[in-house]
mmCIF file of C-alpha atoms in Angstrom:
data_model
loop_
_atom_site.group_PDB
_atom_site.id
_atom_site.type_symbol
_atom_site.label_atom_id
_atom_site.label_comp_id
_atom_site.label_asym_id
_atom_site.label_seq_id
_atom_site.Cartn_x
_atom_site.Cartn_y
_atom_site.Cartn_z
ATOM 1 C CA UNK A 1 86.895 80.700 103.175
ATOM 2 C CA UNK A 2 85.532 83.721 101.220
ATOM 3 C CA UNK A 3 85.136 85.765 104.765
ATOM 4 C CA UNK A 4 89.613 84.557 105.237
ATOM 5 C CA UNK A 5 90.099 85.820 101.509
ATOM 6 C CA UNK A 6 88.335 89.163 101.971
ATOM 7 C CA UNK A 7 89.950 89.636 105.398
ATOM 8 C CA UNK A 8 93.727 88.981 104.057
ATOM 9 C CA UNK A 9 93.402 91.205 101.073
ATOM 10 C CA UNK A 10 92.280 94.040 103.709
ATOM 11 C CA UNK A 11 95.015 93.004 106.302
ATOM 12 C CA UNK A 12 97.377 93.437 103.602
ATOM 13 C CA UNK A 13 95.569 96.483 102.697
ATOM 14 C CA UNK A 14 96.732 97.365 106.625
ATOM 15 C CA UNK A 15 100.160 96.673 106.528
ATOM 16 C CA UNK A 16 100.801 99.068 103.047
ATOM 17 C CA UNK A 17 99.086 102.051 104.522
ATOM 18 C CA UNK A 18 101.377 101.401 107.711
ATOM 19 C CA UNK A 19 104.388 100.680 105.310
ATOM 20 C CA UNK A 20 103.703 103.777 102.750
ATOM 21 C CA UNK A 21 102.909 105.922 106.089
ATOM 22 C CA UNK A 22 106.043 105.051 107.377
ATOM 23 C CA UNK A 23 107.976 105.852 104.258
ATOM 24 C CA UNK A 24 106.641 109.214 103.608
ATOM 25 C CA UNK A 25 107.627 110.103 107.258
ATOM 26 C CA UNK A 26 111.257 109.472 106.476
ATOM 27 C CA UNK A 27 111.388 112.079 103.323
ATOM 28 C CA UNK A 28 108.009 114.187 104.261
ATOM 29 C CA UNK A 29 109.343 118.110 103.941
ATOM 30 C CA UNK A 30 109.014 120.029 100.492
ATOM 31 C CA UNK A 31 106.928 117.300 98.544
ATOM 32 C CA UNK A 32 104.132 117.666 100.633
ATOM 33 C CA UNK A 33 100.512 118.186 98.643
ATOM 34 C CA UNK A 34 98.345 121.184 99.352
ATOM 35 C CA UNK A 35 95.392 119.505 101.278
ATOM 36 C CA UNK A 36 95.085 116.841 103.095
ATOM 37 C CA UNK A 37 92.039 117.119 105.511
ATOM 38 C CA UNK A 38 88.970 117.696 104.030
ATOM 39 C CA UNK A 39 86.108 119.008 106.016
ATOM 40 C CA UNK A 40 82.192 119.004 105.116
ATOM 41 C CA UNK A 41 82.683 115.504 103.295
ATOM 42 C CA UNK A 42 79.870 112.415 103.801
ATOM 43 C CA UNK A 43 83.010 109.830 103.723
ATOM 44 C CA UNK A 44 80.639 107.896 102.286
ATOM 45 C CA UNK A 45 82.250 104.587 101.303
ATOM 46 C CA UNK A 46 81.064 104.526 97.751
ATOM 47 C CA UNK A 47 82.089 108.013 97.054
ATOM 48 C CA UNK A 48 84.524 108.684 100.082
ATOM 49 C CA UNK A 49 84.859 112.998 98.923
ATOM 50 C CA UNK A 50 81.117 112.901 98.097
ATOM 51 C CA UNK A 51 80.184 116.371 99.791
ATOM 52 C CA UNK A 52 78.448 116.591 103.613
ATOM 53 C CA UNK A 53 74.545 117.174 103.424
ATOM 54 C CA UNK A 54 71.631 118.609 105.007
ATOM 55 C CA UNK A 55 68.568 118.176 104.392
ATOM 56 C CA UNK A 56 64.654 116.338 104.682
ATOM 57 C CA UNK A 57 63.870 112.939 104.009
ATOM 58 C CA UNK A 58 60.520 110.881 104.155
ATOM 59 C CA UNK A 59 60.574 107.315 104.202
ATOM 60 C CA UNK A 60 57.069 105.071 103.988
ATOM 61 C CA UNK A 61 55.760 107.896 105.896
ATOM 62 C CA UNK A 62 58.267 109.074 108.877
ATOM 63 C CA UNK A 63 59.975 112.258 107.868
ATOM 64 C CA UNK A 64 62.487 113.868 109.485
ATOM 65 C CA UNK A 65 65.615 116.238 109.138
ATOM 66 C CA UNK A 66 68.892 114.193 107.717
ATOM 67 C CA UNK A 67 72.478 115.010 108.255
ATOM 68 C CA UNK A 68 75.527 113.008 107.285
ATOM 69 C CA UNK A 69 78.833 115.113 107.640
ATOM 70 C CA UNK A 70 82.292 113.668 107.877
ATOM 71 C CA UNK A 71 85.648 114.730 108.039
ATOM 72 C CA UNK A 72 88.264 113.105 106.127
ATOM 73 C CA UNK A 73 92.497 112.872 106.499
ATOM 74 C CA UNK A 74 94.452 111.628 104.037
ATOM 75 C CA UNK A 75 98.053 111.060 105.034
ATOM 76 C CA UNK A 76 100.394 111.479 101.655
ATOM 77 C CA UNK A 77 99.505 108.640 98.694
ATOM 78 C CA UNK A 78 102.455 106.500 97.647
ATOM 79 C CA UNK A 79 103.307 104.221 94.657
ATOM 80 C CA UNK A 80 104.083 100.040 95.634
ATOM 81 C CA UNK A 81 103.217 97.493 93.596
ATOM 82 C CA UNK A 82 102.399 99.807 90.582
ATOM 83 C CA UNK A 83 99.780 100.768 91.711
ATOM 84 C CA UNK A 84 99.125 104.212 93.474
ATOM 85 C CA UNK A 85 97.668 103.828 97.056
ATOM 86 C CA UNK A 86 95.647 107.065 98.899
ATOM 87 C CA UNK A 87 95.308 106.269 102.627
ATOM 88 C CA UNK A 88 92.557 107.980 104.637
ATOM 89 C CA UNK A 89 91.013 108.177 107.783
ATOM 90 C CA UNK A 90 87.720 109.147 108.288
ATOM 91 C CA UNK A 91 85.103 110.501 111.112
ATOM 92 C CA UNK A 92 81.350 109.861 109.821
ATOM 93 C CA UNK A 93 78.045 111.057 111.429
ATOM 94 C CA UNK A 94 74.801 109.995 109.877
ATOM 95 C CA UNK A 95 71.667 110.860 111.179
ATOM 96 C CA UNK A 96 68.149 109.689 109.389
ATOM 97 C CA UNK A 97 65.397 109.733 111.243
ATOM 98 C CA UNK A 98 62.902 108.625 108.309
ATOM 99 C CA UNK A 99 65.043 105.820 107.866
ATOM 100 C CA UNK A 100 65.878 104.882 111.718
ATOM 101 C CA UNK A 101 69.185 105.642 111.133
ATOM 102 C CA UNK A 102 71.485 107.305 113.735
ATOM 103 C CA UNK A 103 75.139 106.475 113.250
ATOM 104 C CA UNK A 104 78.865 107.523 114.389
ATOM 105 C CA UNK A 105 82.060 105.926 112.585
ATOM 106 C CA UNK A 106 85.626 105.790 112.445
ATOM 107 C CA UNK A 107 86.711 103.870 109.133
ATOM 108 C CA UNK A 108 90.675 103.293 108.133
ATOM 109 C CA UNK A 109 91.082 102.362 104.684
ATOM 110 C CA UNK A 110 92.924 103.248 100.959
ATOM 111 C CA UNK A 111 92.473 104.010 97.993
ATOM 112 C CA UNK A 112 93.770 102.015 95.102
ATOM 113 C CA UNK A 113 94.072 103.982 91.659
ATOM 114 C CA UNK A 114 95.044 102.594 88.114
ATOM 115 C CA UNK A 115 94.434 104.035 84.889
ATOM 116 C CA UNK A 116 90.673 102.086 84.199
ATOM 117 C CA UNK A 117 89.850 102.198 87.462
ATOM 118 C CA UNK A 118 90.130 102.227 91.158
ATOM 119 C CA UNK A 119 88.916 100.230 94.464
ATOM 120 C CA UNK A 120 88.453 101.779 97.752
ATOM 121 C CA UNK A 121 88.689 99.737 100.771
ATOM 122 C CA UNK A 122 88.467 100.309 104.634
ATOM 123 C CA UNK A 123 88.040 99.115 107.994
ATOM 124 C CA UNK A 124 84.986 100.632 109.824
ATOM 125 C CA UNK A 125 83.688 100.657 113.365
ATOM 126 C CA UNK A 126 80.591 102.033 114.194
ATOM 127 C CA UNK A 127 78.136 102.555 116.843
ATOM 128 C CA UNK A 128 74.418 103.056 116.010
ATOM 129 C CA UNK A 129 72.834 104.815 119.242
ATOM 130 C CA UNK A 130 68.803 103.880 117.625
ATOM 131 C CA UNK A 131 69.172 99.948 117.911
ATOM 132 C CA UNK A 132 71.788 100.443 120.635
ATOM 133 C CA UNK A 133 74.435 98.460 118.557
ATOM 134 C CA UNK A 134 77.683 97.959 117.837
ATOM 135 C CA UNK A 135 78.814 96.851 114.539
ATOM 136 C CA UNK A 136 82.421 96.603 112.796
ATOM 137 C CA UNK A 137 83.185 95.197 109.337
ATOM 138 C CA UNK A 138 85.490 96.215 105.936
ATOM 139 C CA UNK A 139 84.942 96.622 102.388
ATOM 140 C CA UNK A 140 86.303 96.642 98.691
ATOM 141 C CA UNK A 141 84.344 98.649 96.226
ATOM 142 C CA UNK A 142 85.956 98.138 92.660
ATOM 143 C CA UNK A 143 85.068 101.176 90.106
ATOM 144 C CA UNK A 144 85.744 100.588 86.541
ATOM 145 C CA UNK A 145 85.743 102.889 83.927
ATOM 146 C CA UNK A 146 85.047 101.135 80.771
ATOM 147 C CA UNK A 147 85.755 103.970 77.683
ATOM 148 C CA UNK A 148 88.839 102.581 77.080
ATOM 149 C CA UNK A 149 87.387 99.403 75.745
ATOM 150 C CA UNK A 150 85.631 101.375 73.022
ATOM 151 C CA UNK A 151 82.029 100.805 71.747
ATOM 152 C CA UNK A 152 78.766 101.404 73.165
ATOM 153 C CA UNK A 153 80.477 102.966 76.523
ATOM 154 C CA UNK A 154 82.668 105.178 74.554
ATOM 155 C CA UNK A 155 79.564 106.451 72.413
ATOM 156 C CA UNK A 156 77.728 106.711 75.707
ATOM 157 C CA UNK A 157 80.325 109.341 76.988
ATOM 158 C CA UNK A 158 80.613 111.413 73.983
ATOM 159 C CA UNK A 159 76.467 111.693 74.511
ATOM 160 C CA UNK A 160 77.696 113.120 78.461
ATOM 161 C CA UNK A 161 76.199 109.861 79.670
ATOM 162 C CA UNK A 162 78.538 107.756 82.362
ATOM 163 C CA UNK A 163 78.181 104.371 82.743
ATOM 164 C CA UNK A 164 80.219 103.310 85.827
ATOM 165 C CA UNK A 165 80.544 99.073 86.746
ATOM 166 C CA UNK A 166 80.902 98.482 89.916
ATOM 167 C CA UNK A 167 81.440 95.804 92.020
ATOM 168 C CA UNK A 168 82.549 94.589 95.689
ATOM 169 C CA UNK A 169 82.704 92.258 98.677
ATOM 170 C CA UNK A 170 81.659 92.992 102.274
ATOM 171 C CA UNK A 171 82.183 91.783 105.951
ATOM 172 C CA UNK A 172 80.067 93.335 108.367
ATOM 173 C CA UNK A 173 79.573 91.847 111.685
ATOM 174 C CA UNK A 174 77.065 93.215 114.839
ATOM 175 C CA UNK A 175 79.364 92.275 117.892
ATOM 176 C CA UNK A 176 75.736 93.601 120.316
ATOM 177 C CA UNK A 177 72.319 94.948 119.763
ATOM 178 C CA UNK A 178 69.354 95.723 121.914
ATOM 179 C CA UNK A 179 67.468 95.191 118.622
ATOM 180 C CA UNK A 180 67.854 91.581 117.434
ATOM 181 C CA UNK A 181 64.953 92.217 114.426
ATOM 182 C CA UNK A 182 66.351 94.899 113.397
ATOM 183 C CA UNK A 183 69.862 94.537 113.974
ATOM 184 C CA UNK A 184 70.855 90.734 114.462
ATOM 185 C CA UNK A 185 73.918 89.235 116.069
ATOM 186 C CA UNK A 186 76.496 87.888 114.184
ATOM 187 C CA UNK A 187 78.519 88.226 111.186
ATOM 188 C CA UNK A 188 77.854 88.067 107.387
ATOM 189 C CA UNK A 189 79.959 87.978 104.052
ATOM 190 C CA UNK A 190 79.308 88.790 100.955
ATOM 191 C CA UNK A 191 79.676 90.261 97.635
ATOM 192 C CA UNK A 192 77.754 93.106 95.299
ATOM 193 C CA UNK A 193 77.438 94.596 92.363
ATOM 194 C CA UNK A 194 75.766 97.592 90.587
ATOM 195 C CA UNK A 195 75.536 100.064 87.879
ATOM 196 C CA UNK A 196 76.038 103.979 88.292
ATOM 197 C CA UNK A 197 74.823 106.181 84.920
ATOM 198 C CA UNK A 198 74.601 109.560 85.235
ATOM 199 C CA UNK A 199 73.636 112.054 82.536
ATOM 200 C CA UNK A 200 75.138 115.411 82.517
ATOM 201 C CA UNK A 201 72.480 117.510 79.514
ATOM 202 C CA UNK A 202 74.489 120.671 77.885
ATOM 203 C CA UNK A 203 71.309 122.634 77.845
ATOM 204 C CA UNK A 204 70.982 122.671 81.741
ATOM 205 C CA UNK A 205 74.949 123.552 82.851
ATOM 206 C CA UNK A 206 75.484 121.883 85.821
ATOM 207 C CA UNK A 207 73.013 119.516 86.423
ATOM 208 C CA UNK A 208 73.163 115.839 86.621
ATOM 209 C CA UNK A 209 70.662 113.224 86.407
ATOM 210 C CA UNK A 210 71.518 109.684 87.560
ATOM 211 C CA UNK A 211 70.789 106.323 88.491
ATOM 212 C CA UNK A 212 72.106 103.644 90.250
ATOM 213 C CA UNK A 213 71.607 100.098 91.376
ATOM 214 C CA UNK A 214 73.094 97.854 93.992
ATOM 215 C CA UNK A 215 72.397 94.643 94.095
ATOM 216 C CA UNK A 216 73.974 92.845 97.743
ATOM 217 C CA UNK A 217 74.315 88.991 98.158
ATOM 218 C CA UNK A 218 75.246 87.454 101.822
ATOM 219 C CA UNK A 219 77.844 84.397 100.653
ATOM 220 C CA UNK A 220 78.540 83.280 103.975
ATOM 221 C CA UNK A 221 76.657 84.303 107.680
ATOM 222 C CA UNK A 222 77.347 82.990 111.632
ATOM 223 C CA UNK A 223 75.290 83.824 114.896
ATOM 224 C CA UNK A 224 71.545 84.986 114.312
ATOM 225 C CA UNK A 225 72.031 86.160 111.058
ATOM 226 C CA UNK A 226 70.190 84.436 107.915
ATOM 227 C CA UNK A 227 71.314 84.614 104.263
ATOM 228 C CA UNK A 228 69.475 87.536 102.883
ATOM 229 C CA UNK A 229 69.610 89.353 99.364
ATOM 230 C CA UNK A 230 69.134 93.070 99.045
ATOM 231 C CA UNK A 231 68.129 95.666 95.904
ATOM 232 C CA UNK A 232 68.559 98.590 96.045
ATOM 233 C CA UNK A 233 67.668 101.355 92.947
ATOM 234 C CA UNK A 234 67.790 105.362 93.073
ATOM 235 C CA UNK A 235 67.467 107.972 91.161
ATOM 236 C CA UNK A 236 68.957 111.167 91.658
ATOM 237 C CA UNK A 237 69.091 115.545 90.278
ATOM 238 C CA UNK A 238 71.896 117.024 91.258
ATOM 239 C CA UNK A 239 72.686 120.506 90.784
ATOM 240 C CA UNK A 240 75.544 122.249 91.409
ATOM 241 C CA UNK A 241 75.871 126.164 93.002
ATOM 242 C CA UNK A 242 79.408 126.904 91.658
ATOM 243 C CA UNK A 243 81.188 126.707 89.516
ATOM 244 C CA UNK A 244 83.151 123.151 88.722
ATOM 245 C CA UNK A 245 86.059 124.755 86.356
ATOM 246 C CA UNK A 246 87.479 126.891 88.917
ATOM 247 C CA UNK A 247 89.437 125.871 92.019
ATOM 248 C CA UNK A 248 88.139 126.060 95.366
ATOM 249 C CA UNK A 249 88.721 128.722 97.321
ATOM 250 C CA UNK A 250 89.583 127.823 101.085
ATOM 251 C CA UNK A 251 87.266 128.446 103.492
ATOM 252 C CA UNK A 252 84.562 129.042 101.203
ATOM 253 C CA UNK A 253 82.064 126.593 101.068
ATOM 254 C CA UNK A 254 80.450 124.644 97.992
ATOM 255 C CA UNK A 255 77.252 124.164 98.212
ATOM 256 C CA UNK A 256 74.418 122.072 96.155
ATOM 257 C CA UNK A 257 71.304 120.655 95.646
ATOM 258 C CA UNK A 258 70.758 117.229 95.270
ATOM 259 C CA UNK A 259 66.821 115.530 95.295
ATOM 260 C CA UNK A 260 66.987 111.491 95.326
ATOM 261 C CA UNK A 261 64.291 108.803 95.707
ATOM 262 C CA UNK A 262 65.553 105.804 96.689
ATOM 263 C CA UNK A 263 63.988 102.105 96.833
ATOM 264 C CA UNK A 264 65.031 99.192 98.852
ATOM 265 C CA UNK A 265 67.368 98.148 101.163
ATOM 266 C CA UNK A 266 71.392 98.256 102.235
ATOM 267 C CA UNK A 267 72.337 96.637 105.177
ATOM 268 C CA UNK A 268 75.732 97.870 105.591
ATOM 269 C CA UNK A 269 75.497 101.465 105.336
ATOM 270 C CA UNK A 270 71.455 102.263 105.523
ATOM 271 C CA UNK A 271 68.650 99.999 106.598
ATOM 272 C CA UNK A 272 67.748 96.361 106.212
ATOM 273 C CA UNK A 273 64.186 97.317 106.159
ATOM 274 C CA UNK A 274 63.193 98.028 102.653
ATOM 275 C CA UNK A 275 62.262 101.676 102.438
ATOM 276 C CA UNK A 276 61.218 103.842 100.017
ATOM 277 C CA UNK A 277 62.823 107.852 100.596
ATOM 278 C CA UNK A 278 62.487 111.056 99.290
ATOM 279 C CA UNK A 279 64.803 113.817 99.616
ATOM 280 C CA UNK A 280 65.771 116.801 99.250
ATOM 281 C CA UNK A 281 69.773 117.669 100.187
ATOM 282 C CA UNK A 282 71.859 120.408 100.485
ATOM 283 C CA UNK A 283 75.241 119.775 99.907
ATOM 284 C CA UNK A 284 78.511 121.300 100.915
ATOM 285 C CA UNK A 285 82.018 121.029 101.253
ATOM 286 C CA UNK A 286 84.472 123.085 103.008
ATOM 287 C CA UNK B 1 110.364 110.657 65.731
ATOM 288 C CA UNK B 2 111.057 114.275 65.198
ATOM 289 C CA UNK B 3 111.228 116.927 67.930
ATOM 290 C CA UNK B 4 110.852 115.060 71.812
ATOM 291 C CA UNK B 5 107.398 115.762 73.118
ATOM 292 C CA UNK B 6 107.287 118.279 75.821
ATOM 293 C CA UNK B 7 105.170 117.688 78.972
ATOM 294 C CA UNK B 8 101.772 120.063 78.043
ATOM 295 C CA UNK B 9 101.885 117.597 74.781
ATOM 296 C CA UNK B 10 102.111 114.512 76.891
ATOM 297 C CA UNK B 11 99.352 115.825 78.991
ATOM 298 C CA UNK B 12 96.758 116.860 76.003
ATOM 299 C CA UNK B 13 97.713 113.468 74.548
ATOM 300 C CA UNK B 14 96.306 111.446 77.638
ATOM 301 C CA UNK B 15 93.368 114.018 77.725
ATOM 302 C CA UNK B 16 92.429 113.510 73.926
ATOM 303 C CA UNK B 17 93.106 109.334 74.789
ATOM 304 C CA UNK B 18 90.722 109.835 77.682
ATOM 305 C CA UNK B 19 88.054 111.545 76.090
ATOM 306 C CA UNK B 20 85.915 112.458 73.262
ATOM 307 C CA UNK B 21 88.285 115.600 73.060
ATOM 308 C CA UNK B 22 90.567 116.557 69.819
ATOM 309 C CA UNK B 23 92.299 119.250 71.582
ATOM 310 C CA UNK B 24 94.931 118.753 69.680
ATOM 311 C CA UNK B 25 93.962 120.268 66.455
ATOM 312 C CA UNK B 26 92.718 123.260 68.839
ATOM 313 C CA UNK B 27 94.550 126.473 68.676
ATOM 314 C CA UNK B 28 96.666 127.190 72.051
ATOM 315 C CA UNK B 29 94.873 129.718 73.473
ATOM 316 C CA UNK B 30 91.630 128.107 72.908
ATOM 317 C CA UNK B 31 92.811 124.561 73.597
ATOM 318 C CA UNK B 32 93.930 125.819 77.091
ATOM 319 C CA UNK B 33 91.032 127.348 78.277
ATOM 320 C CA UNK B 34 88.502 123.577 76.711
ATOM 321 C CA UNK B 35 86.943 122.625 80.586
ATOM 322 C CA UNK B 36 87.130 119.413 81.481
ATOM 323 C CA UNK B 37 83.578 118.742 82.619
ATOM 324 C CA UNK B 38 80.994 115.649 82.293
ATOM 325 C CA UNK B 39 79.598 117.210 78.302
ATOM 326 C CA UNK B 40 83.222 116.732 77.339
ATOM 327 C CA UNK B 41 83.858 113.285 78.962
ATOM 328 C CA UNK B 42 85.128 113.939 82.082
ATOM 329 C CA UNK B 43 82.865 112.863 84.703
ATOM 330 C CA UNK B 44 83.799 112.553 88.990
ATOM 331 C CA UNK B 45 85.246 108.862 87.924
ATOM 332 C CA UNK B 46 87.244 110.145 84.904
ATOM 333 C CA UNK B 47 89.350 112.717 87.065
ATOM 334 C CA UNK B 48 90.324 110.405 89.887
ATOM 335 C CA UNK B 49 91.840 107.956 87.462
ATOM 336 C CA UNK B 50 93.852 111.266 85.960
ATOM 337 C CA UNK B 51 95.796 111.362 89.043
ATOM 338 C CA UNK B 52 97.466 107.936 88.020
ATOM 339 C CA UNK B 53 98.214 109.516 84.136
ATOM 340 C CA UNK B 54 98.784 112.917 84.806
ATOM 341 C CA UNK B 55 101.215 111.695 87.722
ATOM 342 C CA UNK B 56 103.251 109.180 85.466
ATOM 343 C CA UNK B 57 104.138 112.015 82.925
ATOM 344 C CA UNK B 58 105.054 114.471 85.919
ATOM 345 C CA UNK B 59 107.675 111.481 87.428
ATOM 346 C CA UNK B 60 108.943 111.121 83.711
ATOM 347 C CA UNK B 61 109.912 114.969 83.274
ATOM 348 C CA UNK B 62 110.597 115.378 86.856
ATOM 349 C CA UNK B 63 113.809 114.410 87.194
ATOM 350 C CA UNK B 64 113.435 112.600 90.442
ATOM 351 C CA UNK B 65 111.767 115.051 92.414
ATOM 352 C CA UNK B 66 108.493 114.890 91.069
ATOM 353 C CA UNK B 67 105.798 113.589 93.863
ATOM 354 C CA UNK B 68 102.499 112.223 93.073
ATOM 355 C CA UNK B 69 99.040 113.526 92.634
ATOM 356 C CA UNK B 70 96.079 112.580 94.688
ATOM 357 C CA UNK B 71 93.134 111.880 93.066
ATOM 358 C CA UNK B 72 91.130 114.305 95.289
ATOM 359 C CA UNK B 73 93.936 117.389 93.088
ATOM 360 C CA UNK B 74 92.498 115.590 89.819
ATOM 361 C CA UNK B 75 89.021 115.528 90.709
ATOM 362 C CA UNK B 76 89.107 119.444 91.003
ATOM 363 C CA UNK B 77 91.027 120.220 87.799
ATOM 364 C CA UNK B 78 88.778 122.572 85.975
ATOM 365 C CA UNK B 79 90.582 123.118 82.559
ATOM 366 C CA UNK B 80 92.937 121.849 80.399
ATOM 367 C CA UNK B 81 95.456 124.279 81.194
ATOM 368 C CA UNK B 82 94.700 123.532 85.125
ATOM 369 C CA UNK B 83 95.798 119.996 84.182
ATOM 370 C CA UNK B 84 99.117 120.936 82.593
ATOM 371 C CA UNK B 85 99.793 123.567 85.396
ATOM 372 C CA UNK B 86 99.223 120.504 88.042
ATOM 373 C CA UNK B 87 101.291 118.384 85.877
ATOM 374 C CA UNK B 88 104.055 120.873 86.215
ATOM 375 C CA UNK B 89 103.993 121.128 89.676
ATOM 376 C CA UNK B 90 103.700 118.046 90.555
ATOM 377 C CA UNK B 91 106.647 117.072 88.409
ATOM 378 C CA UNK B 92 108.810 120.595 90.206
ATOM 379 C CA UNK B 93 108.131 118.565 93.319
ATOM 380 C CA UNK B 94 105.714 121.780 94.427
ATOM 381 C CA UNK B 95 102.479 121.537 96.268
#
């Protein structure tokens, strides 16, 4: 029931980005916006702009190079509903060796803004040449920004620390493997939630310090999947190399540093093994 | 309800709504250059969600031709008078 709930919202999800598309043919021409494919991006599903990176990771003692680079297209957003909807399509490769990761996708989706918050949600098919695997599956991630209500969260943000609910629901089904431990037949539904906070200190300009939390929950599985829970907590510094107040220049890349440690397990987008990495990142965005 | 706002008001209005900001009991000059970064509330979250605000005020002084603004425009808005100039733009119709 859940798994026919989740997979409505994101057909309807389908047929707006087709509709809006379809619009914005009929009067594209002078209100066009400047940029529209983004290159050097993770399309990352949490953070679909987060920059591309390269860099070293160790995990529970394999260590290897890491890569995850994307390119991203946005067609032009549009307004139905009330609520302002940014479709994209994006081209994902992720490549972990620490973490047995070695992944190509293609994942349709939209963004959904409002004033307190907004919700990404795609489609994705992937292929994972490691476990020899083929896996589909969508996804709603809710962000809500919770200043507005006042309080403790709008005290937190005058301090420079954010404090970012989220929550979302998942399908994510393994159509073939040749890996049935690691990668099991079948499909699974569920739902998670998690914090973000991230600390921004005046006395070290552009750094960030962060954490965050994910907590997953299968509601509903089929085929040779079992119910499983996952955690998942990391910390992150970020630095930055430029600066954030002025625009980008085209063509010139951004680059920066990011060092995480991560512990525990995500099934849809990582590793159901738990693992516990180190890295150390370069980012950059074109 | 003396004098109608203009559209650089209605934009420092949602900025001082959205954050710890009082920009406007800042001079101009100094008001317009105030950087919209995470020490003065504004963190990656905080600028997507200015597409929606800053693109409501551009469709109300745009006079039907204003177009919306993507959230991946807010997110690099460095300064408040980046935001108004976007505003303006968006509510011209111009990329």
């Amino acid at each position: 029931m859940k798994s026919r709930v989740t997979l409505l919202a994101l057909a309807g999800t389908g047929a707006l980005w087709l509709a809006g598309y379809g619009a914005h043919a009929q009067q594209a021409g002078a209100n066009t916006p400047a940029q529209s494919v983004f290159v050097g991006y993770s399309a990352n599903p949490e953070d679909i702009l987060a920059p591309a990176r390269v860099g070293y990771s160790s995990a529970d003692g394999s260590a290897g190079a890491q890569l995850h680079f994307g390119v991203l297209y946005q067609p032009p957003p549009f307004k139905a509903a009330a609520i302002q909807w940014e479709p994209f399509v994006g081209v994902t490769v992720a490549d972990e060796p620490a973490r047995k990761l070695d992944r190509k996708e293609l994942r349709l989706g939209a963004r959904a803004l409002v004033p307190f918050g907004y919700a990404d949600m795609s489609f994705v098919t992937a292929a994972d040449r490691r476990t020899g695997a083929g896996k589909d599956g969508a996804r709603i991630d809710v962000t809500i920004l919770p200043e507005n209500a006042g309080g403790i969260w709008r005290r937190a943000q005058q301090l420079g620390v954010f404090i970012r609910p989220r929550i979302g629901s998942y399908v994510d089904r393994q159509r073939h493997t040749d890996d049935p431990v690691a990668a099991p037949d079948g499909r699974a539904t569920g739902v998670w939630a998690g914090i973000d906070i991230d600390y921004a200190p005046l006395v070290i300009p552009r750094s960030t310090f962060g954490y965050r939390n994910r907590f997953l929950r299968d509601v509903s599985v089929s085929g040779a999947r079992l119910r499983e829970r996952h955690r998942l907590h990391a910390f992150h510094y970020t630095h930055l190399f430029y600066d954030p107040n002025e625009a980008p220049e085209p063509g010139k890349p951004r680059l920066s540093l990011t060092i995480e440690r991560a512990i525990g397990s995500d099934p849809i987008e990582g590793s159901r093994e738990r693992h516990a990495t180190t890295g150390i990142y370069l980012g950059f965005q074109l | 309800m003396g004098t109608p706002a203009t559209l650089e008001e209605d934009v420092v209005d949602v900025l001082d709504i959205q954050s710890p900001l009082a920009l406007r009991n800042l001079p101009p000059a100094e008001r317009a250059s105030t950087q919209l970064n995470m020490s003065n509330g504004f963190d990656k979250a905080a600028k997507i969600v200015l597409a929606v605000t800053l693109g409501n005020i551009a469709a109300r002084y745009g006079n039907g031709h204003a177009r919306l603004i993507r959230s991946s425009e807010s997110l690099a808005l460095g300064t408040v008078a980046d935001a108004v100039d976007l505003t303006a733009r968006a509510a011209a119709g111009q990329p």
